Amino acid sequence: MKRTAIAYWLIPAEPARTFLEKVIGGLARRYNAPIFEPHTTIHVGSDRADAEEVIAKALCCCGPIEVKVLDVCHTGEFTKTLFAQLALNKQLQRLNSIIRGAAQNSSSYQLDPHMSLLYKKMSIVSRQELARSIKLLFSEITFDSIKAVCCASPTRNRADVEAWRVVAAKSLSE
């Protein structure tokens, strides 16, 4: 049975944002998959938290965050079909800790920073070929805003993705 959760996302700054929107949109059209906003998930927790308040607490301690891009990878997991793996750094760990504390929940979410590029059930051979074909134009991504998104947990299909809705958003430079 699915439950509703709040996912806290970091949103990339320009020019990475527009580039990733084009990659995600192009892959979605090519593979008949859902289109979604470029993001990396920092925490997923209870939908009972006041998302505006959680984000406000995160902003007190955080500015724009730079994260190194490691590689394009793939898995059989729907929400990690094809993704850019990101390096875990102290800023991401700190933000995860602040949000987890502010949301006052003990969810089992484990921070694994990545930027999904495609959500689609595919064969391993197709995923491998696709991962090898993707070339990212940057070695680091700067994230300059944060959003709280109400979502089904776990997200398992296109309908779940298309039902996502933003419930709070702020710039990290405010």
Short mmCIF file of N, CA and C in Angstrom, two decimals:
data_model
loop_
_atom_site.label_atom_id
_atom_site.label_comp_id
_atom_site.label_asym_id
_atom_site.label_seq_id
_atom_site.Cartn_x
_atom_site.Cartn_y
_atom_site.Cartn_z
N MET A 1 0.84 -1.19 0.00
CA MET A 1 0.00 0.00 0.00
C MET A 1 0.88 1.25 0.00
N LYS A 2 0.49 2.20 -0.82
CA LYS A 2 1.26 3.44 -0.91
C LYS A 2 0.78 4.44 0.14
N ARG A 3 1.73 5.24 0.56
CA ARG A 3 1.40 6.33 1.46
C ARG A 3 1.82 7.62 0.78
N THR A 4 1.39 8.73 1.33
CA THR A 4 1.80 10.02 0.80
C THR A 4 2.97 10.52 1.63
N ALA A 5 3.92 11.14 0.96
CA ALA A 5 5.11 11.65 1.64
C ALA A 5 5.44 13.03 1.08
N ILE A 6 6.36 13.71 1.76
CA ILE A 6 6.92 14.96 1.26
C ILE A 6 8.37 14.68 0.89
N ALA A 7 8.71 14.94 -0.37
CA ALA A 7 10.09 14.83 -0.83
C ALA A 7 10.67 16.23 -0.89
N TYR A 8 11.86 16.40 -0.33
CA TYR A 8 12.55 17.69 -0.36
C TYR A 8 13.62 17.62 -1.44
N TRP A 9 13.49 18.49 -2.43
CA TRP A 9 14.35 18.47 -3.61
C TRP A 9 15.25 19.69 -3.65
N LEU A 10 16.47 19.50 -4.12
CA LEU A 10 17.31 20.60 -4.55
C LEU A 10 17.14 20.74 -6.05
N ILE A 11 17.00 21.97 -6.52
CA ILE A 11 16.77 22.26 -7.93
C ILE A 11 18.02 22.91 -8.51
N PRO A 12 18.50 22.41 -9.66
CA PRO A 12 19.72 22.97 -10.23
C PRO A 12 19.54 24.39 -10.75
N ALA A 13 20.63 25.15 -10.67
CA ALA A 13 20.67 26.52 -11.21
C ALA A 13 20.95 26.43 -12.71
N GLU A 14 20.79 27.56 -13.38
CA GLU A 14 21.18 27.66 -14.79
C GLU A 14 22.70 27.64 -14.89
N PRO A 15 23.28 27.14 -15.94
CA PRO A 15 22.67 26.61 -17.16
C PRO A 15 22.31 25.12 -17.08
N ALA A 16 22.71 24.45 -15.98
CA ALA A 16 22.43 23.01 -15.87
C ALA A 16 20.94 22.72 -15.92
N ARG A 17 20.13 23.60 -15.30
CA ARG A 17 18.69 23.35 -15.25
C ARG A 17 18.09 23.19 -16.64
N THR A 18 18.35 24.15 -17.53
CA THR A 18 17.78 24.10 -18.88
C THR A 18 18.33 22.89 -19.64
N PHE A 19 19.62 22.62 -19.52
CA PHE A 19 20.21 21.46 -20.18
C PHE A 19 19.53 20.18 -19.72
N LEU A 20 19.36 20.01 -18.40
CA LEU A 20 18.74 18.80 -17.86
C LEU A 20 17.27 18.70 -18.24
N GLU A 21 16.56 19.83 -18.28
CA GLU A 21 15.17 19.81 -18.74
C GLU A 21 15.08 19.26 -20.17
N LYS A 22 16.02 19.67 -21.02
CA LYS A 22 16.03 19.19 -22.41
C LYS A 22 16.35 17.70 -22.47
N VAL A 23 17.33 17.26 -21.69
CA VAL A 23 17.68 15.83 -21.67
C VAL A 23 16.48 15.00 -21.18
N ILE A 24 15.89 15.39 -20.05
CA ILE A 24 14.75 14.66 -19.48
C ILE A 24 13.57 14.66 -20.45
N GLY A 25 13.25 15.82 -21.03
CA GLY A 25 12.14 15.91 -21.98
C GLY A 25 12.38 15.07 -23.22
N GLY A 26 13.61 15.12 -23.76
CA GLY A 26 13.93 14.33 -24.94
C GLY A 26 13.84 12.83 -24.69
N LEU A 27 14.37 12.39 -23.55
CA LEU A 27 14.29 10.97 -23.21
C LEU A 27 12.85 10.55 -22.96
N ALA A 28 12.08 11.40 -22.30
CA ALA A 28 10.67 11.08 -22.02
C ALA A 28 9.89 10.90 -23.31
N ARG A 29 10.12 11.80 -24.28
CA ARG A 29 9.41 11.67 -25.56
C ARG A 29 9.87 10.42 -26.31
N ARG A 30 11.16 10.19 -26.31
CA ARG A 30 11.73 9.04 -27.05
C ARG A 30 11.24 7.70 -26.49
N TYR A 31 11.09 7.62 -25.17
CA TYR A 31 10.73 6.35 -24.52
C TYR A 31 9.31 6.33 -23.94
N ASN A 32 8.49 7.33 -24.31
CA ASN A 32 7.12 7.41 -23.81
C ASN A 32 7.10 7.29 -22.28
N ALA A 33 7.86 8.17 -21.65
CA ALA A 33 8.01 8.17 -20.19
C ALA A 33 7.56 9.52 -19.64
N PRO A 34 7.35 9.62 -18.33
CA PRO A 34 6.92 10.89 -17.75
C PRO A 34 8.02 11.96 -17.78
N ILE A 35 7.58 13.19 -17.96
CA ILE A 35 8.48 14.35 -17.87
C ILE A 35 8.42 14.85 -16.43
N PHE A 36 9.57 15.20 -15.87
CA PHE A 36 9.62 15.69 -14.50
C PHE A 36 10.70 16.76 -14.41
N GLU A 37 10.61 17.54 -13.35
CA GLU A 37 11.56 18.62 -13.13
C GLU A 37 12.92 18.06 -12.68
N PRO A 38 14.02 18.60 -13.21
CA PRO A 38 15.34 18.16 -12.74
C PRO A 38 15.48 18.46 -11.24
N HIS A 39 15.96 17.46 -10.50
CA HIS A 39 16.09 17.63 -9.05
C HIS A 39 16.98 16.53 -8.47
N THR A 40 17.47 16.78 -7.28
CA THR A 40 18.06 15.70 -6.48
C THR A 40 17.33 15.71 -5.13
N THR A 41 16.91 14.54 -4.71
CA THR A 41 16.15 14.41 -3.48
C THR A 41 17.10 14.41 -2.28
N ILE A 42 16.80 15.27 -1.32
CA ILE A 42 17.60 15.39 -0.10
C ILE A 42 17.01 14.58 1.05
N HIS A 43 15.68 14.51 1.09
CA HIS A 43 15.02 13.74 2.15
C HIS A 43 13.59 13.45 1.71
N VAL A 44 13.08 12.32 2.14
CA VAL A 44 11.67 11.99 1.96
C VAL A 44 11.14 11.63 3.34
N GLY A 45 10.08 12.32 3.73
CA GLY A 45 9.55 12.09 5.07
C GLY A 45 8.04 12.21 5.11
N SER A 46 7.54 12.31 6.29
CA SER A 46 6.11 12.36 6.55
C SER A 46 5.43 13.53 5.86
N ASP A 47 4.22 13.28 5.40
CA ASP A 47 3.44 14.37 4.80
C ASP A 47 2.75 15.21 5.88
N ARG A 48 3.02 14.90 7.13
CA ARG A 48 2.41 15.67 8.23
C ARG A 48 3.27 16.87 8.63
N ALA A 49 4.48 16.94 8.11
CA ALA A 49 5.36 18.06 8.44
C ALA A 49 4.88 19.33 7.74
N ASP A 50 5.15 20.46 8.34
CA ASP A 50 4.86 21.76 7.72
C ASP A 50 6.02 22.07 6.77
N ALA A 51 5.82 21.81 5.49
CA ALA A 51 6.89 21.92 4.50
C ALA A 51 7.48 23.32 4.43
N GLU A 52 6.65 24.35 4.54
CA GLU A 52 7.14 25.73 4.52
C GLU A 52 8.11 25.97 5.69
N GLU A 53 7.74 25.48 6.85
CA GLU A 53 8.57 25.66 8.04
C GLU A 53 9.87 24.87 7.92
N VAL A 54 9.79 23.66 7.39
CA VAL A 54 10.99 22.83 7.20
C VAL A 54 11.97 23.54 6.26
N ILE A 55 11.45 24.05 5.14
CA ILE A 55 12.31 24.75 4.18
C ILE A 55 12.89 26.02 4.80
N ALA A 56 12.10 26.75 5.56
CA ALA A 56 12.59 27.97 6.22
C ALA A 56 13.77 27.65 7.14
N LYS A 57 13.69 26.55 7.88
CA LYS A 57 14.79 26.16 8.77
C LYS A 57 16.02 25.77 7.95
N ALA A 58 15.82 25.11 6.83
CA ALA A 58 16.94 24.72 5.97
C ALA A 58 17.64 25.95 5.40
N LEU A 59 16.87 26.98 5.06
CA LEU A 59 17.43 28.19 4.46
C LEU A 59 18.31 28.97 5.43
N CYS A 60 18.02 28.85 6.71
CA CYS A 60 18.81 29.56 7.72
C CYS A 60 20.27 29.14 7.70
N CYS A 61 20.52 27.94 7.28
CA CYS A 61 21.86 27.36 7.39
C CYS A 61 22.48 27.02 6.04
N CYS A 62 21.89 27.46 4.98
CA CYS A 62 22.33 26.94 3.69
C CYS A 62 22.23 28.00 2.59
N GLY A 63 23.23 28.05 1.74
CA GLY A 63 23.20 28.85 0.52
C GLY A 63 23.27 27.92 -0.66
N PRO A 64 23.52 28.43 -1.85
CA PRO A 64 23.66 27.56 -3.02
C PRO A 64 24.72 26.47 -2.77
N ILE A 65 24.47 25.31 -3.30
CA ILE A 65 25.32 24.14 -3.06
C ILE A 65 25.89 23.63 -4.37
N GLU A 66 27.20 23.44 -4.40
CA GLU A 66 27.86 22.85 -5.58
C GLU A 66 28.13 21.39 -5.32
N VAL A 67 27.80 20.56 -6.32
CA VAL A 67 27.98 19.12 -6.18
C VAL A 67 28.66 18.58 -7.42
N LYS A 68 29.63 17.71 -7.21
CA LYS A 68 30.36 17.10 -8.32
C LYS A 68 29.51 15.99 -8.96
N VAL A 69 29.51 15.96 -10.30
CA VAL A 69 28.84 14.90 -11.05
C VAL A 69 29.84 13.77 -11.25
N LEU A 70 29.46 12.55 -10.89
CA LEU A 70 30.38 11.42 -10.98
C LEU A 70 30.26 10.65 -12.30
N ASP A 71 29.05 10.18 -12.62
CA ASP A 71 28.89 9.34 -13.81
C ASP A 71 27.40 9.19 -14.12
N VAL A 72 27.10 8.77 -15.34
CA VAL A 72 25.73 8.41 -15.70
C VAL A 72 25.58 6.92 -15.43
N CYS A 73 24.57 6.57 -14.63
CA CYS A 73 24.37 5.19 -14.19
C CYS A 73 22.93 4.75 -14.47
N HIS A 74 22.63 3.50 -14.18
CA HIS A 74 21.28 2.97 -14.37
C HIS A 74 21.02 1.86 -13.36
N THR A 75 19.73 1.63 -13.07
CA THR A 75 19.31 0.50 -12.23
C THR A 75 17.96 0.00 -12.74
N GLY A 76 17.50 -1.08 -12.18
CA GLY A 76 16.18 -1.60 -12.49
C GLY A 76 15.08 -0.92 -11.69
N GLU A 77 15.46 -0.03 -10.77
CA GLU A 77 14.49 0.69 -9.95
C GLU A 77 13.83 1.80 -10.79
N PHE A 78 12.52 1.90 -10.76
CA PHE A 78 11.79 2.85 -11.59
C PHE A 78 12.33 4.27 -11.47
N THR A 79 12.55 4.75 -10.25
CA THR A 79 12.99 6.14 -10.06
C THR A 79 14.50 6.32 -10.22
N LYS A 80 15.20 5.26 -10.59
CA LYS A 80 16.63 5.36 -10.88
C LYS A 80 16.95 4.61 -12.17
N THR A 81 16.03 4.67 -13.13
CA THR A 81 16.25 3.99 -14.40
C THR A 81 17.56 4.46 -15.03
N LEU A 82 17.68 5.77 -15.20
CA LEU A 82 18.87 6.39 -15.75
C LEU A 82 19.10 7.66 -14.95
N PHE A 83 20.35 7.86 -14.47
CA PHE A 83 20.59 9.00 -13.59
C PHE A 83 22.05 9.40 -13.60
N ALA A 84 22.29 10.64 -13.22
CA ALA A 84 23.66 11.13 -12.99
C ALA A 84 23.93 10.98 -11.50
N GLN A 85 24.91 10.15 -11.16
CA GLN A 85 25.29 9.98 -9.75
C GLN A 85 26.06 11.22 -9.32
N LEU A 86 25.73 11.75 -8.15
CA LEU A 86 26.39 12.94 -7.61
C LEU A 86 27.23 12.55 -6.40
N ALA A 87 28.27 13.32 -6.16
CA ALA A 87 29.14 13.06 -5.01
C ALA A 87 28.46 13.54 -3.73
N LEU A 88 28.48 12.72 -2.73
CA LEU A 88 27.96 13.11 -1.42
C LEU A 88 29.00 14.02 -0.77
N ASN A 89 28.57 15.20 -0.34
CA ASN A 89 29.50 16.12 0.32
C ASN A 89 28.91 16.60 1.64
N LYS A 90 29.70 17.35 2.39
CA LYS A 90 29.28 17.81 3.71
C LYS A 90 28.05 18.72 3.65
N GLN A 91 27.95 19.56 2.61
CA GLN A 91 26.79 20.45 2.49
C GLN A 91 25.50 19.64 2.32
N LEU A 92 25.53 18.61 1.49
CA LEU A 92 24.34 17.77 1.29
C LEU A 92 23.99 17.02 2.57
N GLN A 93 25.00 16.50 3.25
CA GLN A 93 24.76 15.78 4.50
C GLN A 93 24.15 16.71 5.55
N ARG A 94 24.68 17.93 5.62
CA ARG A 94 24.17 18.90 6.60
C ARG A 94 22.73 19.27 6.29
N LEU A 95 22.45 19.54 5.01
CA LEU A 95 21.08 19.90 4.62
C LEU A 95 20.12 18.75 4.90
N ASN A 96 20.53 17.52 4.61
CA ASN A 96 19.71 16.36 4.90
C ASN A 96 19.42 16.28 6.40
N SER A 97 20.42 16.50 7.22
CA SER A 97 20.26 16.45 8.67
C SER A 97 19.31 17.54 9.16
N ILE A 98 19.46 18.75 8.64
CA ILE A 98 18.59 19.87 9.04
C ILE A 98 17.14 19.57 8.66
N ILE A 99 16.93 19.10 7.44
CA ILE A 99 15.56 18.82 6.99
C ILE A 99 14.96 17.67 7.78
N ARG A 100 15.74 16.61 7.98
CA ARG A 100 15.25 15.47 8.76
C ARG A 100 14.82 15.92 10.16
N GLY A 101 15.65 16.76 10.79
CA GLY A 101 15.33 17.26 12.13
C GLY A 101 14.12 18.18 12.13
N ALA A 102 14.06 19.09 11.15
CA ALA A 102 12.95 20.04 11.08
C ALA A 102 11.63 19.34 10.77
N ALA A 103 11.70 18.27 9.97
CA ALA A 103 10.48 17.53 9.62
C ALA A 103 10.03 16.63 10.77
N GLN A 104 10.89 16.48 11.77
CA GLN A 104 10.60 15.69 12.96
C GLN A 104 10.05 14.32 12.63
N ASN A 105 10.77 13.62 11.75
CA ASN A 105 10.36 12.24 11.49
C ASN A 105 11.58 11.37 11.39
N SER A 106 11.36 10.11 11.59
CA SER A 106 12.47 9.17 11.59
C SER A 106 12.36 8.22 10.40
N SER A 107 12.03 8.76 9.24
CA SER A 107 11.91 7.91 8.06
C SER A 107 13.25 7.22 7.81
N SER A 108 13.20 6.15 7.08
CA SER A 108 14.42 5.38 6.81
C SER A 108 15.13 5.87 5.55
N TYR A 109 14.77 7.05 5.04
CA TYR A 109 15.38 7.55 3.80
C TYR A 109 16.89 7.68 3.96
N GLN A 110 17.61 7.11 3.01
CA GLN A 110 19.07 7.19 2.99
C GLN A 110 19.48 8.13 1.86
N LEU A 111 20.24 9.16 2.18
CA LEU A 111 20.68 10.13 1.19
C LEU A 111 21.63 9.47 0.19
N ASP A 112 21.24 9.49 -1.08
CA ASP A 112 22.04 8.95 -2.18
C ASP A 112 21.90 9.95 -3.32
N PRO A 113 22.70 11.03 -3.31
CA PRO A 113 22.46 12.12 -4.26
C PRO A 113 22.65 11.69 -5.72
N HIS A 114 21.59 11.90 -6.47
CA HIS A 114 21.62 11.61 -7.90
C HIS A 114 20.60 12.50 -8.60
N MET A 115 20.75 12.65 -9.88
CA MET A 115 19.84 13.45 -10.70
C MET A 115 19.23 12.50 -11.72
N SER A 116 17.98 12.12 -11.51
CA SER A 116 17.32 11.20 -12.44
C SER A 116 17.14 11.87 -13.79
N LEU A 117 17.28 11.05 -14.84
CA LEU A 117 17.12 11.53 -16.21
C LEU A 117 15.96 10.84 -16.92
N LEU A 118 15.57 9.65 -16.44
CA LEU A 118 14.49 8.89 -17.07
C LEU A 118 13.88 7.95 -16.05
N TYR A 119 12.54 7.90 -16.04
CA TYR A 119 11.79 6.94 -15.24
C TYR A 119 11.06 6.03 -16.21
N LYS A 120 11.51 4.79 -16.32
CA LYS A 120 10.90 3.87 -17.29
C LYS A 120 11.40 2.46 -17.00
N LYS A 121 10.52 1.47 -17.01
CA LYS A 121 10.96 0.08 -16.90
C LYS A 121 11.58 -0.31 -18.24
N MET A 122 12.84 -0.73 -18.21
CA MET A 122 13.57 -1.08 -19.43
C MET A 122 14.47 -2.28 -19.15
N SER A 123 14.86 -2.95 -20.21
CA SER A 123 15.79 -4.07 -20.07
C SER A 123 17.16 -3.53 -19.66
N ILE A 124 17.96 -4.39 -19.04
CA ILE A 124 19.29 -3.99 -18.61
C ILE A 124 20.15 -3.59 -19.81
N VAL A 125 20.01 -4.31 -20.92
CA VAL A 125 20.80 -3.99 -22.12
C VAL A 125 20.45 -2.60 -22.63
N SER A 126 19.16 -2.27 -22.67
CA SER A 126 18.74 -0.93 -23.12
C SER A 126 19.26 0.14 -22.19
N ARG A 127 19.19 -0.10 -20.87
CA ARG A 127 19.69 0.87 -19.90
C ARG A 127 21.20 1.07 -20.04
N GLN A 128 21.93 -0.01 -20.23
CA GLN A 128 23.38 0.08 -20.38
C GLN A 128 23.75 0.91 -21.60
N GLU A 129 23.10 0.62 -22.73
CA GLU A 129 23.39 1.36 -23.97
C GLU A 129 23.05 2.84 -23.80
N LEU A 130 21.92 3.10 -23.18
CA LEU A 130 21.49 4.48 -22.99
C LEU A 130 22.45 5.22 -22.05
N ALA A 131 22.86 4.60 -20.96
CA ALA A 131 23.79 5.23 -20.01
C ALA A 131 25.10 5.59 -20.72
N ARG A 132 25.59 4.71 -21.57
CA ARG A 132 26.83 4.98 -22.30
C ARG A 132 26.67 6.12 -23.30
N SER A 133 25.45 6.32 -23.80
CA SER A 133 25.22 7.32 -24.84
C SER A 133 25.04 8.74 -24.30
N ILE A 134 24.76 8.88 -23.02
CA ILE A 134 24.48 10.20 -22.44
C ILE A 134 25.78 10.91 -22.09
N LYS A 135 25.92 12.12 -22.57
CA LYS A 135 27.08 12.94 -22.25
C LYS A 135 26.60 14.21 -21.56
N LEU A 136 27.03 14.39 -20.34
CA LEU A 136 26.68 15.60 -19.60
C LEU A 136 27.74 16.67 -19.87
N LEU A 137 27.32 17.91 -19.95
CA LEU A 137 28.21 18.99 -20.35
C LEU A 137 28.94 19.65 -19.19
N PHE A 138 28.83 19.09 -18.00
CA PHE A 138 29.42 19.75 -16.84
C PHE A 138 29.88 18.71 -15.84
N SER A 139 30.88 19.09 -15.04
CA SER A 139 31.41 18.19 -14.02
C SER A 139 30.88 18.54 -12.63
N GLU A 140 30.23 19.70 -12.50
CA GLU A 140 29.60 20.11 -11.25
C GLU A 140 28.25 20.75 -11.55
N ILE A 141 27.36 20.62 -10.59
CA ILE A 141 26.04 21.27 -10.69
C ILE A 141 25.88 22.14 -9.45
N THR A 142 25.44 23.37 -9.65
CA THR A 142 25.08 24.23 -8.53
C THR A 142 23.57 24.16 -8.35
N PHE A 143 23.15 23.95 -7.12
CA PHE A 143 21.72 23.93 -6.78
C PHE A 143 21.41 25.23 -6.06
N ASP A 144 20.35 25.93 -6.53
CA ASP A 144 20.07 27.25 -5.97
C ASP A 144 18.66 27.41 -5.41
N SER A 145 17.89 26.32 -5.38
CA SER A 145 16.57 26.42 -4.75
C SER A 145 16.16 25.06 -4.20
N ILE A 146 15.17 25.10 -3.35
CA ILE A 146 14.68 23.88 -2.70
C ILE A 146 13.17 23.85 -2.82
N LYS A 147 12.62 22.67 -3.03
CA LYS A 147 11.17 22.49 -3.13
C LYS A 147 10.74 21.32 -2.27
N ALA A 148 9.54 21.42 -1.77
CA ALA A 148 8.89 20.31 -1.08
C ALA A 148 7.78 19.82 -2.00
N VAL A 149 7.77 18.52 -2.27
CA VAL A 149 6.85 17.94 -3.24
C VAL A 149 6.07 16.82 -2.58
N CYS A 150 4.76 16.92 -2.66
CA CYS A 150 3.89 15.86 -2.15
C CYS A 150 3.87 14.75 -3.20
N CYS A 151 4.12 13.51 -2.75
CA CYS A 151 4.22 12.41 -3.71
C CYS A 151 3.78 11.10 -3.06
N ALA A 152 3.50 10.11 -3.93
CA ALA A 152 3.25 8.76 -3.44
C ALA A 152 4.59 8.16 -3.06
N SER A 153 4.60 7.40 -1.98
CA SER A 153 5.84 6.76 -1.57
C SER A 153 5.58 5.28 -1.32
N PRO A 154 6.21 4.43 -2.10
CA PRO A 154 7.19 4.76 -3.14
C PRO A 154 6.51 5.17 -4.44
N THR A 155 7.25 5.91 -5.27
CA THR A 155 6.80 6.26 -6.62
C THR A 155 7.16 5.10 -7.52
N ARG A 156 6.14 4.51 -8.17
CA ARG A 156 6.39 3.29 -8.94
C ARG A 156 6.01 3.36 -10.41
N ASN A 157 5.30 4.43 -10.82
CA ASN A 157 4.85 4.46 -12.21
C ASN A 157 4.59 5.88 -12.68
N ARG A 158 4.26 6.00 -13.96
CA ARG A 158 4.03 7.30 -14.58
C ARG A 158 2.92 8.07 -13.86
N ALA A 159 1.83 7.41 -13.51
CA ALA A 159 0.72 8.10 -12.84
C ALA A 159 1.19 8.71 -11.51
N ASP A 160 2.04 7.99 -10.78
CA ASP A 160 2.58 8.53 -9.53
C ASP A 160 3.38 9.80 -9.80
N VAL A 161 4.24 9.78 -10.83
CA VAL A 161 5.06 10.95 -11.17
C VAL A 161 4.16 12.12 -11.58
N GLU A 162 3.18 11.84 -12.39
CA GLU A 162 2.30 12.91 -12.87
C GLU A 162 1.42 13.49 -11.78
N ALA A 163 1.31 12.80 -10.65
CA ALA A 163 0.51 13.30 -9.52
C ALA A 163 1.32 14.15 -8.55
N TRP A 164 2.64 14.23 -8.75
CA TRP A 164 3.47 15.04 -7.86
C TRP A 164 2.98 16.48 -7.85
N ARG A 165 3.02 17.14 -6.69
CA ARG A 165 2.68 18.56 -6.63
C ARG A 165 3.56 19.28 -5.61
N VAL A 166 4.03 20.43 -6.04
CA VAL A 166 4.90 21.25 -5.19
C VAL A 166 4.04 21.91 -4.11
N VAL A 167 4.47 21.77 -2.86
CA VAL A 167 3.71 22.38 -1.75
C VAL A 167 4.47 23.53 -1.10
N ALA A 168 5.76 23.67 -1.40
CA ALA A 168 6.55 24.80 -0.90
C ALA A 168 7.81 24.91 -1.74
N ALA A 169 8.31 26.13 -1.91
CA ALA A 169 9.54 26.35 -2.69
C ALA A 169 10.20 27.64 -2.27
N LYS A 170 11.54 27.64 -2.23
CA LYS A 170 12.30 28.84 -1.89
C LYS A 170 13.65 28.79 -2.58
N SER A 171 14.19 29.96 -2.85
CA SER A 171 15.55 30.09 -3.37
C SER A 171 16.53 29.95 -2.21
N LEU A 172 17.64 29.30 -2.44
CA LEU A 172 18.66 29.16 -1.40
C LEU A 172 19.46 30.43 -1.20
N SER A 173 19.28 31.40 -2.09
CA SER A 173 20.04 32.65 -1.95
C SER A 173 19.20 33.77 -1.34
N GLU A 174 18.04 33.44 -0.81
CA GLU A 174 17.18 34.47 -0.21
C GLU A 174 17.66 34.82 1.18
#
